[in-house]
Short mmCIF file of C-alpha atoms in Angstrom, two decimals:
data_model
loop_
_atom_site.label_atom_id
_atom_site.label_comp_id
_atom_site.label_asym_id
_atom_site.label_seq_id
_atom_site.Cartn_x
_atom_site.Cartn_y
_atom_site.Cartn_z
CA UNK A 14 -46.03 121.27 -58.19
CA UNK A 15 -47.17 118.93 -60.63
CA UNK A 16 -46.94 115.78 -58.55
CA UNK A 17 -49.28 117.13 -56.13
CA UNK A 18 -52.03 117.64 -58.55
CA UNK A 19 -52.90 113.98 -59.05
CA UNK A 20 -52.91 113.65 -55.15
CA UNK A 21 -55.31 116.81 -54.73
CA UNK A 22 -57.56 115.50 -57.30
CA UNK A 23 -57.72 111.65 -55.42
CA UNK A 24 -58.23 113.60 -52.47
CA UNK A 25 -61.33 115.67 -53.86
CA UNK A 26 -62.81 112.39 -55.49
CA UNK A 27 -62.67 110.49 -51.98
CA UNK A 28 -65.05 113.21 -50.36
CA UNK A 29 -67.78 112.33 -53.40
CA UNK A 30 -67.32 108.50 -52.53
CA UNK A 31 -70.23 107.14 -51.83
CA UNK A 32 -70.44 104.26 -49.10
CA UNK A 33 -72.77 101.58 -48.80
CA UNK A 34 -72.46 101.16 -44.96
CA UNK A 35 -76.04 101.00 -43.01
CA UNK A 36 -76.41 103.76 -40.54
CA UNK A 37 -77.15 103.24 -37.35
CA UNK A 38 -79.82 105.36 -35.96
CA UNK A 39 -79.34 106.43 -32.08
CA UNK A 40 -82.55 107.17 -30.29
CA UNK A 41 -83.57 110.70 -29.15
CA UNK A 42 -83.59 111.23 -25.51
CA UNK A 43 -86.92 112.70 -24.64
CA UNK A 44 -86.71 115.83 -22.48
CA UNK A 45 -88.23 115.25 -18.80
CA UNK A 46 -88.73 118.19 -16.42
CA UNK A 47 -86.92 117.31 -13.25
CA UNK A 48 -88.26 118.98 -10.48
CA UNK A 49 -86.03 121.45 -8.64
CA UNK A 50 -85.75 120.88 -4.87
CA UNK A 51 -87.46 123.67 -3.03
CA UNK A 52 -89.83 124.64 -5.70
CA UNK A 53 -92.24 121.62 -5.84
CA UNK A 54 -94.83 123.49 -4.13
CA UNK A 55 -95.03 126.63 -6.65
CA UNK A 56 -94.39 125.29 -10.14
CA UNK A 57 -97.71 124.19 -11.69
CA UNK A 58 -99.27 126.36 -9.18
CA UNK A 59 -102.59 128.54 -10.35
CA UNK A 60 -102.36 132.53 -9.17
CA UNK A 61 -104.57 131.55 -6.05
CA UNK A 62 -102.35 128.86 -4.63
CA UNK A 63 -99.70 131.31 -4.76
CA UNK A 64 -101.80 134.24 -3.14
CA UNK A 65 -102.26 131.78 -0.43
CA UNK A 66 -98.57 131.05 -0.09
CA UNK A 67 -97.16 134.37 -0.48
CA UNK A 68 -99.71 136.69 0.11
CA UNK A 69 -100.77 139.17 -2.31
CA UNK A 70 -98.81 139.98 -5.06
CA UNK A 71 -96.85 143.08 -5.31
CA UNK A 72 -97.27 143.34 -8.94
CA UNK A 73 -99.51 141.49 -11.41
CA UNK A 74 -99.12 142.11 -14.83
CA UNK A 75 -101.09 140.43 -17.65
CA UNK A 76 -100.62 140.41 -21.38
CA UNK A 77 -102.55 138.15 -23.50
CA UNK A 78 -103.26 135.24 -21.72
CA UNK A 79 -100.06 135.09 -19.99
CA UNK A 80 -99.57 136.48 -16.33
CA UNK A 81 -96.77 137.76 -13.92
CA UNK A 82 -96.82 138.01 -10.29
CA UNK A 83 -94.51 139.33 -8.57
CA UNK A 84 -93.47 138.80 -5.05
CA UNK A 85 -91.15 140.60 -2.82
CA UNK A 86 -89.52 140.34 0.84
CA UNK A 87 -86.91 141.80 2.82
CA UNK A 88 -84.48 139.39 1.21
CA UNK A 89 -85.58 138.62 -2.42
CA UNK A 90 -88.08 139.43 -5.32
CA UNK A 91 -89.86 136.29 -7.06
CA UNK A 92 -91.47 136.57 -10.81
CA UNK A 93 -93.80 133.52 -10.86
CA UNK A 94 -94.66 133.52 -14.76
CA UNK A 95 -98.22 131.89 -15.56
CA UNK A 96 -99.19 130.59 -18.74
CA UNK A 97 -102.27 128.09 -19.53
CA UNK A 98 -101.29 124.75 -21.03
CA UNK A 99 -104.25 124.64 -23.37
CA UNK A 100 -106.52 127.51 -24.58
CA UNK A 101 -109.28 128.26 -22.10
CA UNK A 102 -107.26 126.76 -19.32
CA UNK A 103 -106.39 128.55 -15.99
CA UNK A 104 -102.76 129.88 -16.12
CA UNK A 105 -100.42 128.06 -14.07
CA UNK A 106 -96.62 128.47 -12.95
CA UNK A 107 -94.27 127.29 -15.69
CA UNK A 108 -91.07 129.51 -14.65
CA UNK A 109 -89.58 131.44 -12.06
CA UNK A 110 -86.97 134.27 -11.64
CA UNK A 111 -85.69 135.48 -8.21
CA UNK A 112 -83.04 138.18 -7.37
CA UNK A 113 -82.06 139.94 -4.28
CA UNK A 114 -83.31 143.26 -3.46
CA UNK A 115 -80.26 144.87 -5.04
CA UNK A 116 -80.47 142.94 -8.25
CA UNK A 117 -77.87 140.35 -7.52
CA UNK A 118 -78.56 136.44 -8.21
CA UNK A 119 -80.22 134.26 -5.53
CA UNK A 120 -81.14 130.92 -5.48
CA UNK A 121 -84.82 130.57 -6.39
CA UNK A 122 -85.79 127.87 -3.91
CA UNK A 123 -84.21 130.33 -1.13
CA UNK A 124 -86.18 133.03 -2.27
CA UNK A 125 -89.53 130.94 -2.05
CA UNK A 126 -88.68 130.09 1.50
CA UNK A 127 -87.98 133.81 2.33
CA UNK A 128 -91.63 134.62 0.68
CA UNK A 129 -93.28 131.92 2.39
CA UNK A 130 -91.95 133.34 5.92
CA UNK A 131 -92.94 136.71 4.61
CA UNK A 132 -96.56 135.63 4.22
CA UNK A 133 -96.71 134.01 7.60
CA UNK A 134 -95.45 137.49 9.31
CA UNK A 135 -98.41 139.58 7.40
#
């Protein structure tokens, strides 16, 4: 066991060694919100624009400055979440959730398309 003691001590000491090598910095990527095909006409819209597109919402929930508008069709349910970008600005859509009527997953753009057809038939 004694021959291993000096090796163990050296290993511990090398962990404490400092280097003078200069660290290179890597620039951080700036997050960019990429448009999701089929959602361009909804993201960033206010409540009035959503109502013009989809008709009257099936639910309108407000909490503080946030607002959720829910639109339903025979195919799906879309929840549009609206938040003001700055204080005293009108809330706009920042996020969308979509699901089929039975709760299973559906593509958000497909649900938006189904709701556009619903509004035309109302």
